[in-house]
Coordinates of C-alpha atoms in Angstrom, one line a residue:
Chain B
N121 CA 102.4 144.9 86.1
A122 CA 104.9 146.0 83.5
G123 CA 105.4 142.6 81.7
V124 CA 107.5 143.0 78.6
T125 CA 108.7 146.6 77.8
Q126 CA 110.1 147.6 74.5
T127 CA 111.7 150.9 73.6
P128 CA 111.6 152.9 71.4
K129 CA 108.1 152.4 70.0
F130 CA 108.9 154.2 66.7
Q131 CA 112.2 154.8 65.0
V132 CA 113.3 156.1 61.6
L133 CA 116.9 155.3 60.4
K134 CA 118.9 156.0 57.3
T135 CA 120.5 153.1 55.5
G136 CA 123.8 152.2 57.2
Q137 CA 123.0 153.6 60.6
S138 CA 123.1 151.4 63.7
M139 CA 120.7 151.2 66.6
T140 CA 119.6 149.1 69.5
L141 CA 116.1 148.0 70.3
Q142 CA 115.7 147.6 74.0
C143 CA 113.6 144.8 75.7
A144 CA 113.1 144.3 79.4
Q145 CA 110.9 141.9 81.3
D146 CA 110.1 141.8 85.0
M147 CA 108.6 138.3 85.2
N148 CA 111.9 136.4 85.8
H149 CA 111.4 134.5 82.5
E150 CA 114.3 132.4 81.3
Y151 CA 113.3 132.4 77.7
M152 CA 113.4 135.7 75.6
S153 CA 113.1 136.2 71.9
W154 CA 112.9 138.7 69.1
Y155 CA 110.5 138.4 66.2
R156 CA 109.8 140.6 63.2
Q157 CA 106.4 141.0 61.7
D158 CA 105.8 141.8 58.1
P159 CA 102.5 141.8 56.2
G160 CA 101.5 138.4 55.1
M161 CA 104.4 136.7 56.7
G162 CA 103.4 136.3 60.3
L163 CA 106.0 136.5 63.0
R164 CA 109.6 135.3 62.1
L165 CA 112.1 134.5 64.8
I166 CA 115.3 136.5 64.7
H167 CA 117.2 135.4 67.8
Y168 CA 116.3 133.8 71.1
S169 CA 117.9 133.2 74.5
V170 CA 117.2 130.5 77.1
G171 CA 119.1 132.3 79.9
A172 CA 121.7 134.8 80.8
G173 CA 124.8 134.3 78.7
I174 CA 123.1 132.0 76.2
T175 CA 121.8 133.1 72.8
D176 CA 121.0 131.4 69.5
Q177 CA 119.8 132.2 66.0
G178 CA 116.3 131.9 64.7
E179 CA 115.0 131.9 61.2
V180 CA 116.2 135.3 60.1
P181 CA 119.3 136.3 62.1
N182 CA 121.3 138.1 59.4
G183 CA 122.0 141.8 60.1
Y184 CA 121.0 141.5 63.8
N185 CA 123.0 140.8 67.0
V186 CA 121.9 140.1 70.5
S187 CA 123.4 139.6 73.9
R188 CA 121.9 138.5 77.3
S189 CA 123.9 139.7 80.2
T190 CA 121.0 139.6 82.7
T191 CA 117.8 137.7 83.0
E192 CA 115.7 140.8 82.5
D193 CA 117.2 142.4 79.4
F194 CA 117.6 141.2 75.8
P195 CA 118.6 144.0 73.4
L196 CA 118.5 143.6 69.7
R197 CA 121.2 145.5 67.7
L198 CA 121.0 146.4 64.0
L199 CA 124.6 146.8 62.9
S200 CA 124.1 148.6 59.6
A201 CA 120.4 149.2 58.8
A202 CA 119.0 148.3 55.4
P203 CA 115.6 149.1 53.9
S204 CA 114.8 145.3 54.1
Q205 CA 114.8 145.6 57.9
T206 CA 111.8 148.0 57.9
S207 CA 109.4 146.0 60.0
V208 CA 107.6 145.8 63.3
Y209 CA 109.8 144.1 65.9
F210 CA 108.4 142.2 68.9
C211 CA 110.2 141.0 72.0
A212 CA 108.6 138.1 73.8
S213 CA 109.4 136.0 76.9
K214 CA 108.2 133.0 78.7
M215 CA 108.9 130.5 81.5
T216 CA 110.7 127.4 80.3
S217 CA 110.8 125.4 83.5
G218 CA 107.8 123.1 84.1
G219 CA 106.7 123.0 80.5
G220 CA 108.6 125.0 78.0
N221 CA 106.7 123.6 75.1
T222 CA 103.3 124.8 76.4
G223 CA 104.2 128.0 78.2
E224 CA 102.5 131.3 77.2
L225 CA 104.7 133.7 75.2
F226 CA 104.2 137.2 76.6
F227 CA 104.8 140.0 74.0
G228 CA 105.8 143.6 74.2
E229 CA 103.8 146.2 72.3
G230 CA 106.2 146.3 69.4
S231 CA 108.8 148.7 67.9
R232 CA 108.0 150.0 64.5
L233 CA 111.2 150.6 62.5
T234 CA 111.5 152.4 59.2
V235 CA 114.8 152.4 57.3
L236 CA 115.1 154.9 54.5
Chain G
T1228 CA 112.6 124.3 59.2
Q1229 CA 109.0 123.7 60.4
L1230 CA 106.4 125.7 58.5
L1231 CA 102.8 126.5 59.3
E1232 CA 100.3 127.4 56.6
Q1233 CA 97.3 129.4 57.7
S1234 CA 94.2 129.8 55.7
P1235 CA 92.4 131.9 54.8
Q1236 CA 94.7 134.9 54.9
F1237 CA 91.7 137.3 55.0
L1238 CA 88.2 136.8 56.2
S1239 CA 85.4 139.4 56.1
I1240 CA 82.0 138.3 57.5
Q1241 CA 78.8 139.7 59.0
E1242 CA 78.1 139.6 62.7
G1243 CA 76.4 136.4 63.7
E1244 CA 78.1 134.2 61.0
N1245 CA 80.3 131.2 61.8
L1246 CA 83.8 130.9 60.6
T1247 CA 86.8 128.5 60.7
V1248 CA 90.5 129.2 60.4
Y1249 CA 92.9 126.5 59.5
C1250 CA 96.5 125.9 60.4
N1251 CA 98.4 123.1 58.5
S1252 CA 101.9 121.7 58.5
S1253 CA 103.8 118.7 57.2
S1254 CA 105.7 118.6 60.5
V1255 CA 104.6 117.2 63.8
F1256 CA 104.4 119.7 66.7
S1257 CA 104.6 118.9 70.4
S1258 CA 102.0 121.6 71.1
L1259 CA 100.1 124.3 69.2
Q1260 CA 99.0 127.7 70.4
W1261 CA 96.6 130.3 69.0
Y1262 CA 97.2 134.0 69.6
R1263 CA 95.0 137.0 68.8
Q1264 CA 96.6 140.4 68.0
E1265 CA 94.9 143.8 67.9
P1266 CA 96.4 146.8 66.0
G1267 CA 99.3 148.4 67.8
E1268 CA 99.6 145.6 70.3
G1269 CA 101.5 142.4 70.7
P1270 CA 99.8 139.0 70.3
V1271 CA 97.9 137.5 73.3
L1272 CA 97.5 133.8 73.9
L1273 CA 94.1 132.3 73.5
V1274 CA 94.7 128.6 74.0
T1275 CA 97.3 125.8 74.0
V1276 CA 96.6 122.3 72.7
V1277 CA 99.0 119.5 73.3
T1278 CA 97.3 116.1 72.7
G1279 CA 96.4 114.8 69.2
G1280 CA 92.6 115.0 68.7
E1281 CA 92.2 117.5 71.6
V1282 CA 89.3 119.9 71.5
K1283 CA 89.1 123.0 73.7
K1284 CA 86.3 125.5 74.0
L1285 CA 86.6 129.1 75.0
K1286 CA 83.1 130.6 75.1
R1287 CA 82.2 130.9 71.3
L1288 CA 85.7 129.7 70.2
T1289 CA 86.5 126.0 69.6
F1290 CA 90.0 124.9 69.0
Q1291 CA 91.0 121.5 67.7
F1292 CA 94.4 119.8 67.4
G1293 CA 94.7 117.2 64.6
D1294 CA 95.1 113.5 65.5
A1295 CA 98.6 113.5 64.0
R1296 CA 99.5 116.8 65.7
K1297 CA 100.2 118.4 62.3
D1298 CA 97.2 120.7 62.0
S1299 CA 94.8 122.7 64.0
S1300 CA 91.6 124.7 63.5
L1301 CA 89.8 127.6 65.2
H1302 CA 86.1 127.8 64.8
I1303 CA 84.1 130.9 65.9
T1304 CA 80.4 130.6 66.4
A1305 CA 78.1 133.6 66.0
A1306 CA 81.0 136.1 65.4
Q1307 CA 80.8 139.5 67.0
T1308 CA 82.5 142.8 66.0
G1309 CA 84.8 142.3 69.1
D1310 CA 86.3 139.2 67.4
T1311 CA 87.9 141.4 64.8
G1312 CA 91.7 141.0 64.8
L1313 CA 94.6 139.0 63.6
Y1314 CA 94.7 135.4 64.6
L1315 CA 98.0 133.5 64.6
C1316 CA 98.7 129.9 65.1
A1317 CA 102.1 128.9 66.5
G1318 CA 103.7 125.4 66.8
A1319 CA 106.3 124.3 69.3
G1320 CA 109.0 121.8 68.3
G1321 CA 110.5 119.0 70.4
T1322 CA 113.0 121.0 72.4
S1323 CA 112.4 121.7 76.0
Y1324 CA 112.5 125.4 75.3
G1325 CA 109.5 125.4 73.1
K1326 CA 110.8 127.7 70.3
L1327 CA 107.6 128.8 68.4
T1328 CA 107.0 128.8 64.7
F1329 CA 104.2 131.1 63.6
G1330 CA 101.8 130.9 60.7
Q1331 CA 101.2 133.9 58.4
G1332 CA 98.1 134.9 60.3
T1333 CA 94.4 135.4 59.4
I1334 CA 93.0 138.9 59.4
L1335 CA 89.3 138.6 60.6
T1336 CA 86.9 141.5 60.1
V1337 CA 83.4 141.2 61.5
H1338 CA 81.0 143.8 60.2
P1339 CA 78.0 144.9 62.3

């Protein structure tokens, strides 16, 4: 089972460059989300989506864009990378029907981004 | 914004010792989850608690949800080196989508 797949696993950017982190899930989950993980700060929600065509902002959305054209894919775009965006990014998905508040969040393996 | 404070941030113990990790908030959560994360991987769900006062046991791990649904604890009995990892608590708010707020995490190191 593939689960949640993130690419790339590692990326180095220069300040001002743009890039897209890809996320795909094969579990037919309605809910998908992006988190960033920084030392001592846990996981912070960037953007989330509750279905194709629907996205919303999380705690730290500035500098990031998302779109959800299909159930399976939820790419995260960095428009103009800044050193403050150096982090490990996780994509996660879950079912929302039948108990969205208690459903298990399935995570990808993470994408480590360094902005110089 | 709902915040979750985890303590301690770091825990270093010997194999066989007991430990407790705390997760506290001033907000009420409809449910609370605990995840464990190993280096280079994403977090993996350990347990979900939904009822105030609920206690769940998973082998040597005991999870408790506070009566007011504002806090939770994870207790590990007779820790093993395999318990080493990052432990994260996460609370779900009142929406049907269950957007999760995570604590800062507790890095547990169990020495042989």
